[in-house]
Tab-separated table of C-alpha atoms and ligand atoms in Angstrom:
chain	number	residue	atom	x	y	z
K	44	MET	CA	-53.680	-57.100	-24.778
K	45	SER	CA	-53.643	-60.361	-25.135
K	46	ASN	CA	-53.645	-62.605	-28.505
K	47	ASN	CA	-57.058	-63.746	-29.743
K	48	THR	CA	-56.694	-67.032	-28.708
K	49	CYS	CA	-54.517	-68.892	-26.697
K	50	GLY	CA	-53.323	-72.316	-27.586
K	51	LEU	CA	-56.470	-73.349	-29.128
K	52	GLU	CA	-59.399	-70.949	-27.372
K	53	SER	CA	-60.304	-67.788	-28.259
K	54	ARG	CA	-59.897	-65.085	-25.568
K	55	GLU	CA	-63.080	-64.129	-25.480
K	56	ALA	CA	-64.128	-67.962	-23.981
K	57	LEU	CA	-61.506	-67.800	-21.802
K	58	ILE	CA	-62.489	-64.279	-20.507
K	59	GLU	CA	-66.178	-64.979	-20.390
K	60	GLU	CA	-65.105	-68.706	-18.666
K	61	ILE	CA	-63.156	-67.059	-15.873
K	62	ARG	CA	-66.216	-64.609	-14.760
K	63	ARG	CA	-68.322	-67.371	-14.285
K	64	LEU	CA	-65.706	-69.090	-12.389
K	65	LYS	CA	-65.433	-66.264	-10.291
K	66	LYS	CA	-68.932	-66.500	-9.801
K	67	GLU	CA	-69.147	-70.159	-8.903
K	68	LYS	CA	-65.894	-70.475	-6.311
K	69	GLY	CA	-66.603	-67.142	-4.750
K	70	ALA	CA	-62.841	-66.013	-5.400
K	71	VAL	CA	-61.430	-62.464	-5.148
K	72	VAL	CA	-58.338	-62.224	-7.701
K	73	LEU	CA	-56.266	-59.947	-7.293
K	74	ALA	CA	-53.211	-59.189	-9.691
K	75	HIS	CA	-50.422	-56.989	-9.994
K	76	TYR	CA	-49.863	-53.911	-12.483
K	77	TYR	CA	-47.613	-55.511	-14.160
K	78	THR	CA	-50.056	-58.943	-15.011
K	79	ASP	CA	-51.122	-59.016	-18.247
K	80	GLY	CA	-53.900	-56.543	-19.267
K	81	ASP	CA	-56.664	-58.435	-19.745
K	82	VAL	CA	-55.929	-60.735	-16.807
K	83	GLN	CA	-55.373	-56.759	-14.834
K	84	ASP	CA	-59.129	-56.611	-16.223
K	85	LEU	CA	-60.613	-59.702	-14.599
K	86	ALA	CA	-58.950	-59.136	-11.474
K	87	ASP	CA	-61.257	-57.912	-8.526
K	88	ILE	CA	-58.054	-55.691	-7.185
K	89	ILE	CA	-55.293	-54.503	-9.002
K	90	GLY	CA	-52.965	-52.612	-6.880
K	91	ASP	CA	-48.516	-52.301	-6.339
K	92	SER	CA	-47.413	-54.467	-3.807
K	93	LEU	CA	-48.554	-52.479	-1.172
K	94	ALA	CA	-52.197	-51.973	-1.741
K	95	LEU	CA	-52.180	-55.699	-2.016
K	96	ALA	CA	-50.784	-56.497	1.307
K	97	GLN	CA	-53.439	-53.927	2.191
K	98	LYS	CA	-56.232	-55.120	0.789
K	99	ALA	CA	-55.566	-58.905	1.355
K	100	ALA	CA	-55.549	-57.842	4.980
K	101	LYS	CA	-58.675	-56.421	5.135
K	102	LEU	CA	-60.549	-59.040	2.987
K	103	GLY	CA	-63.434	-60.407	5.001
K	104	PRO	CA	-63.947	-64.225	6.604
K	105	GLU	CA	-66.999	-64.240	3.690
K	106	VAL	CA	-64.037	-64.603	0.624
K	107	ARG	CA	-62.451	-68.122	1.257
K	108	THR	CA	-60.410	-68.274	-1.566
K	109	VAL	CA	-58.025	-65.349	-3.119
K	110	VAL	CA	-56.370	-66.307	-6.305
K	111	MET	CA	-53.344	-63.636	-6.186
K	112	CYS	CA	-51.917	-62.821	-10.232
K	113	GLY	CA	-48.065	-61.832	-9.811
K	114	VAL	CA	-45.301	-63.236	-8.199
K	115	HIS	CA	-44.394	-66.289	-5.905
K	116	PHE	CA	-43.631	-63.494	-2.764
K	117	MET	CA	-47.029	-61.865	-3.654
K	118	GLY	CA	-48.657	-64.701	-3.124
K	119	GLU	CA	-47.053	-66.053	0.107
K	120	THR	CA	-47.549	-62.013	1.551
K	121	VAL	CA	-51.302	-63.132	1.243
K	122	LYS	CA	-51.520	-66.470	2.861
K	123	VAL	CA	-48.942	-65.039	5.734
K	124	LEU	CA	-52.254	-61.970	6.378
K	125	CYS	CA	-55.174	-64.541	5.339
K	126	PRO	CA	-53.816	-68.277	6.950
K	127	GLU	CA	-57.331	-69.424	6.759
K	128	LYS	CA	-57.760	-68.871	3.445
K	129	THR	CA	-57.577	-71.114	0.089
K	130	VAL	CA	-54.216	-68.712	-1.465
K	131	LEU	CA	-53.808	-69.455	-5.787
K	132	MET	CA	-51.839	-68.548	-8.325
K	133	PRO	CA	-52.185	-69.316	-11.809
K	134	ASP	CA	-48.518	-70.016	-12.480
K	135	LEU	CA	-46.131	-71.310	-8.540
K	136	SER	CA	-43.213	-71.222	-10.941
K	137	ALA	CA	-43.803	-67.508	-11.292
K	138	GLY	CA	-41.109	-66.264	-9.625
K	139	CYS	CA	-39.389	-62.516	-8.699
K	140	SER	CA	-35.522	-62.048	-9.476
K	141	LEU	CA	-34.879	-59.829	-7.240
K	142	ALA	CA	-35.647	-62.257	-4.504
K	143	ASP	CA	-34.005	-64.886	-6.068
K	144	SER	CA	-30.246	-62.286	-5.303
K	145	CYS	CA	-30.993	-63.092	-1.633
K	146	PRO	CA	-30.629	-66.462	-0.531
K	147	ALA	CA	-32.058	-66.223	3.327
K	148	GLU	CA	-28.544	-68.618	4.268
K	149	ASP	CA	-27.075	-66.115	2.622
K	150	PHE	CA	-28.739	-62.392	4.284
K	151	LYS	CA	-28.417	-64.779	7.863
K	152	ALA	CA	-24.677	-65.055	7.115
K	153	PHE	CA	-24.641	-61.233	6.661
K	154	ILE	CA	-26.594	-59.733	8.987
K	155	GLU	CA	-24.283	-61.801	12.290
K	156	ALA	CA	-21.135	-60.499	10.409
K	157	HIS	CA	-23.400	-56.919	11.601
K	158	PRO	CA	-24.329	-57.169	14.883
K	159	GLY	CA	-26.460	-54.369	16.365
K	160	TYR	CA	-28.066	-53.454	12.527
K	161	THR	CA	-31.722	-52.768	12.341
K	162	VAL	CA	-32.875	-54.813	9.365
K	163	ILE	CA	-35.156	-53.403	6.685
K	164	SER	CA	-35.815	-55.420	3.884
K	165	TYR	CA	-38.269	-54.842	0.552
K	166	VAL	CA	-41.098	-56.316	0.320
K	167	ASN	CA	-39.351	-59.149	-3.116
K	168	THR	CA	-37.459	-61.208	-0.424
K	169	SER	CA	-38.644	-65.133	0.457
K	170	LEU	CA	-40.550	-65.674	3.412
K	171	GLY	CA	-37.330	-66.789	4.625
K	172	VAL	CA	-35.380	-63.175	4.937
K	173	LYS	CA	-38.399	-61.582	5.767
K	174	ALA	CA	-38.667	-63.538	9.267
K	175	LEU	CA	-35.007	-62.258	9.724
K	176	SER	CA	-36.307	-58.865	9.250
K	177	ASP	CA	-37.278	-56.100	11.653
K	178	VAL	CA	-39.691	-54.596	9.184
K	179	LEU	CA	-40.461	-54.166	5.549
K	180	VAL	CA	-40.863	-51.296	2.668
K	181	THR	CA	-42.304	-51.572	-0.499
K	182	SER	CA	-41.586	-49.202	-3.171
K	183	GLY	CA	-44.579	-47.577	-1.962
K	184	ASN	CA	-43.516	-46.627	1.747
K	185	ALA	CA	-39.913	-47.168	1.854
K	186	ARG	CA	-39.381	-43.470	2.572
K	187	LYS	CA	-41.831	-43.108	5.440
K	188	VAL	CA	-40.674	-46.715	6.779
K	189	VAL	CA	-37.231	-46.183	6.992
K	190	ASN	CA	-37.684	-41.939	8.327
K	191	SER	CA	-39.590	-44.111	11.456
K	192	PHE	CA	-36.065	-44.633	12.496
K	193	PRO	CA	-33.614	-42.006	14.378
K	194	LYS	CA	-30.788	-40.638	11.872
K	195	ASP	CA	-27.843	-42.225	13.249
K	196	GLU	CA	-29.878	-46.287	13.241
K	197	LYS	CA	-27.258	-48.152	11.924
K	198	ILE	CA	-29.288	-50.076	9.491
K	199	ILE	CA	-29.359	-53.101	7.256
K	200	PHE	CA	-30.773	-52.444	3.945
K	201	GLY	CA	-31.223	-55.397	1.617
K	202	PRO	CA	-32.557	-57.052	-1.159
K	203	ASP	CA	-31.941	-54.136	-3.616
K	204	ARG	CA	-29.636	-52.200	-4.174
K	205	ASN	CA	-30.507	-49.580	-6.326
K	206	LEU	CA	-33.827	-48.541	-4.210
K	207	GLY	CA	-31.239	-49.255	-1.445
K	208	ALA	CA	-28.825	-46.548	-2.718
K	209	TYR	CA	-31.687	-44.288	-3.941
K	210	LEU	CA	-33.245	-44.159	-0.096
K	211	ASN	CA	-29.031	-43.335	1.064
K	212	SER	CA	-28.975	-39.936	-0.896
K	213	GLU	CA	-33.008	-39.574	-1.103
K	214	LEU	CA	-32.772	-39.570	3.069
K	215	GLY	CA	-29.558	-38.650	4.320
K	216	ARG	CA	-28.602	-42.133	5.061
K	217	ASP	CA	-25.736	-44.579	4.753
K	218	MET	CA	-27.592	-47.817	5.274
K	219	LEU	CA	-25.454	-50.733	4.514
K	220	LEU	CA	-26.572	-52.711	1.377
K	221	TRP	CA	-26.902	-55.872	0.447
K	222	ASP	CA	-25.435	-56.260	-3.455
K	223	GLY	CA	-29.751	-57.486	-5.341
K	224	ALA	CA	-30.755	-56.034	-8.443
K	225	CYS	CA	-34.335	-56.817	-10.495
K	226	HIS	CA	-33.090	-57.725	-14.292
K	227	VAL	CA	-35.626	-56.063	-15.852
K	228	HIS	CA	-35.600	-52.752	-13.737
K	229	GLU	CA	-31.952	-52.738	-14.499
K	230	ARG	CA	-31.830	-53.167	-18.239
K	231	PHE	CA	-33.013	-49.374	-18.732
K	232	SER	CA	-30.813	-47.297	-20.646
K	233	ALA	CA	-29.793	-43.883	-19.632
K	234	GLU	CA	-28.679	-43.383	-23.208
K	235	GLY	CA	-31.885	-44.358	-24.541
K	236	ILE	CA	-33.986	-42.531	-22.207
K	237	ARG	CA	-31.840	-38.893	-23.050
K	238	ALA	CA	-32.676	-39.910	-26.975
K	239	LEU	CA	-36.131	-40.420	-26.448
K	240	LYS	CA	-36.387	-37.070	-24.329
K	241	ALA	CA	-34.902	-35.509	-27.503
K	242	ASP	CA	-37.404	-36.028	-29.455
K	243	HIS	CA	-40.215	-35.257	-26.620
K	244	PRO	CA	-38.588	-32.387	-24.528
K	245	ASP	CA	-42.265	-32.035	-23.012
K	246	ALA	CA	-42.439	-35.820	-21.507
K	247	PRO	CA	-41.541	-36.501	-18.062
K	248	VAL	CA	-40.195	-39.242	-17.524
K	249	LEU	CA	-41.507	-41.585	-14.944
K	250	VAL	CA	-38.858	-44.544	-12.703
K	251	HIS	CA	-39.022	-46.754	-10.698
K	252	PRO	CA	-36.583	-47.216	-7.975
K	253	GLU	CA	-35.117	-50.267	-8.743
K	254	CYS	CA	-33.678	-48.695	-11.980
K	255	LYS	CA	-30.062	-47.968	-11.649
K	256	ARG	CA	-28.923	-44.265	-10.609
K	257	PRO	CA	-27.818	-42.903	-13.975
K	258	VAL	CA	-31.710	-43.759	-15.239
K	259	VAL	CA	-33.093	-42.667	-11.164
K	260	LEU	CA	-31.096	-39.417	-12.312
K	261	LEU	CA	-32.943	-38.376	-15.674
K	262	ALA	CA	-36.334	-38.868	-13.465
K	263	ASP	CA	-38.980	-36.057	-13.250
K	264	LYS	CA	-40.796	-38.914	-11.493
K	265	VAL	CA	-39.591	-42.072	-8.576
K	266	GLY	CA	-41.910	-44.025	-7.139
K	267	SER	CA	-43.881	-47.350	-7.045
K	268	THR	CA	-46.490	-48.636	-10.369
K	269	ALA	CA	-49.185	-46.867	-8.363
K	270	ALA	CA	-47.218	-43.412	-7.323
K	271	LEU	CA	-46.319	-43.321	-11.434
K	272	LEU	CA	-49.455	-43.789	-11.992
K	273	ASP	CA	-50.920	-41.466	-10.286
K	274	PHE	CA	-48.806	-38.740	-11.779
K	275	ALA	CA	-49.346	-39.377	-14.748
K	276	ARG	CA	-53.277	-39.002	-13.805
K	277	THR	CA	-52.699	-35.893	-12.502
K	278	SER	CA	-49.955	-34.551	-14.563
K	279	GLU	CA	-50.619	-31.362	-17.327
K	280	ALA	CA	-48.211	-33.064	-19.054
K	281	ARG	CA	-49.671	-35.078	-22.321
K	282	LYS	CA	-46.687	-37.210	-22.882
K	283	PHE	CA	-44.482	-39.417	-20.702
K	284	ILE	CA	-41.435	-41.195	-20.846
K	285	VAL	CA	-42.232	-44.650	-18.382
K	286	ALA	CA	-39.183	-46.219	-16.887
K	287	THR	CA	-40.640	-49.628	-15.358
K	288	GLU	CA	-42.439	-52.948	-16.933
K	289	SER	CA	-44.573	-52.838	-19.101
K	290	GLY	CA	-47.880	-54.684	-17.546
K	291	ILE	CA	-47.774	-50.939	-16.220
K	292	LEU	CA	-48.626	-49.350	-19.347
K	293	HIS	CA	-52.140	-50.896	-19.701
K	294	GLU	CA	-53.307	-48.824	-16.653
K	295	MET	CA	-51.557	-45.791	-17.699
K	296	ARG	CA	-53.426	-45.942	-20.926
K	297	LYS	CA	-57.086	-46.912	-19.971
K	298	ALA	CA	-56.642	-44.225	-16.945
K	299	CYS	CA	-55.509	-41.206	-18.816
K	300	PRO	CA	-56.854	-42.099	-22.718
K	301	GLU	CA	-55.880	-38.946	-24.293
K	302	LYS	CA	-52.348	-39.039	-23.035
K	303	GLU	CA	-49.365	-40.876	-24.872
K	304	PHE	CA	-47.404	-43.368	-22.854
K	305	ILE	CA	-44.298	-44.291	-23.772
K	306	ALA	CA	-42.070	-47.003	-22.544
K	307	ALA	CA	-38.293	-46.900	-22.033
K	308	PRO	CA	-35.758	-48.730	-23.887
K	309	PRO	CA	-34.014	-51.686	-22.334
K	310	SER	CA	-30.346	-50.756	-23.552
K	311	THR	CA	-29.240	-53.973	-26.278
K	312	GLY	CA	-27.960	-57.079	-24.935
K	313	GLU	CA	-27.460	-55.815	-22.007
K	314	GLY	CA	-30.058	-57.940	-20.023
K	315	GLY	CA	-27.727	-57.703	-16.911
K	316	GLU	CA	-25.279	-60.800	-17.270
K	317	GLY	CA	-26.973	-64.562	-16.754
K	318	ALA	CA	-30.605	-62.568	-17.041
K	319	PRO	CA	-34.265	-64.203	-17.714
K	320	GLY	CA	-35.922	-62.554	-19.961
K	321	CYS	CA	-36.403	-61.639	-23.929
K	322	GLY	CA	-34.613	-57.983	-23.446
K	323	CYS	CA	-37.650	-55.957	-23.540
K	324	ASN	CA	-39.627	-54.525	-21.088
K	325	ASP	CA	-41.427	-57.695	-19.406
K	326	CYS	CA	-40.824	-59.976	-16.938
K	327	ALA	CA	-40.888	-63.191	-17.716
K	328	TYR	CA	-42.764	-64.419	-14.616
K	329	MET	CA	-45.448	-61.793	-14.275
K	330	LYS	CA	-46.232	-63.223	-17.588
K	331	LEU	CA	-46.484	-66.773	-17.470
K	332	ASN	CA	-50.163	-64.820	-15.096
K	333	THR	CA	-51.692	-65.646	-18.663
K	334	LEU	CA	-55.452	-65.751	-19.431
K	335	LYS	CA	-55.403	-70.228	-19.615
K	336	ALA	CA	-53.367	-70.550	-16.228
K	337	LEU	CA	-55.683	-68.212	-14.543
K	338	ARG	CA	-58.886	-69.752	-15.780
K	339	ASP	CA	-56.891	-73.499	-15.078
K	340	CYS	CA	-56.188	-71.938	-11.496
K	341	LEU	CA	-60.040	-71.252	-10.596
K	342	ARG	CA	-61.282	-74.362	-12.856
K	343	ASP	CA	-59.057	-77.202	-11.064
K	344	GLY	CA	-58.754	-75.240	-7.625
K	345	ARG	CA	-54.321	-75.267	-7.555
K	346	PRO	CA	-51.896	-74.764	-7.265
K	347	GLU	CA	-51.910	-73.356	-3.945
K	348	ILE	CA	-49.286	-71.653	-2.211
K	349	LYS	CA	-48.198	-73.293	1.290
K	350	VAL	CA	-45.906	-72.034	3.573
K	351	ASP	CA	-43.638	-73.261	6.550
K	352	PRO	CA	-45.607	-72.105	9.196
K	353	GLU	CA	-42.474	-70.748	11.604
K	354	LEU	CA	-41.519	-69.070	9.051
K	355	ALA	CA	-45.035	-67.680	8.211
K	356	LYS	CA	-44.813	-66.622	12.288
K	357	GLY	CA	-41.589	-64.595	11.586
K	358	ALA	CA	-42.827	-63.380	8.158
K	359	LEU	CA	-45.941	-61.963	9.729
K	360	ARG	CA	-44.239	-59.380	12.325
K	361	SER	CA	-42.194	-57.842	10.413
K	362	ILE	CA	-44.880	-57.623	7.528
K	363	ASP	CA	-47.430	-56.507	10.496
K	364	ARG	CA	-44.852	-53.838	11.675
K	365	MET	CA	-44.818	-52.379	7.393
K	366	LEU	CA	-48.475	-52.306	7.958
K	367	ALA	CA	-48.818	-50.607	10.863
K	368	LEU	CA	-46.191	-47.564	9.887
K	369	SER	CA	-47.652	-47.083	6.546
H	511	13P	P1	-44.121	-52.193	-6.448
H	511	13P	O1	-44.301	-52.261	-5.024
H	511	13P	O2	-44.061	-51.029	-7.245
H	511	13P	O3	-45.889	-52.274	-7.048
H	511	13P	O4	-42.965	-53.050	-7.336
H	511	13P	C1	-43.363	-54.409	-7.716
H	511	13P	C2	-42.677	-54.907	-8.229
H	511	13P	O5	-41.957	-56.165	-8.086
H	511	13P	C3	-41.279	-54.008	-8.740
H	511	13P	O6	-40.534	-54.549	-9.608
H	512	SF4	FE1	-39.199	-58.889	-9.627
H	512	SF4	FE2	-38.066	-57.192	-10.844
H	512	SF4	FE3	-40.194	-59.161	-11.972
H	512	SF4	FE4	-40.741	-57.009	-10.417
H	512	SF4	S1	-40.425	-56.338	-12.207
H	512	SF4	S2	-41.385	-59.421	-10.295
H	512	SF4	S3	-38.474	-57.321	-9.036
H	512	SF4	S4	-38.298	-59.590	-11.330
């Protein structure tokens, strides 16, 4: 939930204006579960990376403008899937540390050094990396996509070393991993979660697979944001310890008002070397999608996502292949 004032403008006034502008412009607003709770509540579609891509791909021709409240690679994916639509983002500088950990030219050299390998990449990547990949995955469909390849297939998996290691151990694979990571998920402290668990022994631990191995080993459920939400909805438990970005707590609390959700603690002073952010569970990039930025974006029709047509063509191939396998 935002503060009651956003600069000089009240939260309520901004919400009202956003509702009016959405109608006036016929814009569809998509939001990821990590955005601010108010932004999620204003969205027409909320979801994990997979659902957002799937739903964007199904938007009809009557929708001319889409506003993606998320991070840059999500906006790019929507633009690649809907090239005829105007795709806006409240703040184009909403990047992703995981995508940044895999520059396309370095990844290309890595692939060239390993001929004969199939390349599977997580969607948290630039269009350049997507265009170099045979198929993409999200945390929601990674098992299914990887399992669609024979057990002896030689596979490069990029860029998340944690998701890759999790898949290797779960699926009995030996994929070659790119050494990238998300600064938010790498921060969670296994020691801190163990301490919380001692105080709340009945609370299942919900973990996103971008977390490090010691944290994943404490999990009762490992999954995408949507899978963790689903687990919370259907579980008999009354309390949960949640090791992923804080934005998901909004939807969890909304969906299960009678249940308690406890944010897993980040390691103090261990944001990961040089990691941007606050040392909390927030993705600073996701939080750039403020109410004011969303209002300005709807009002002014910018900033708009533009993609290089050649890269978009290459990326579409790997995105489409993923959607067909999902
Ligand atoms: P999901 O695919 O689970 O929505 O996660 C996206 C993401 O950016 C995780 O950090
Ligand atoms: Fe990227 Fe991590 Fe933020 Fe997800 S939480 S968008 S992986 S920086």
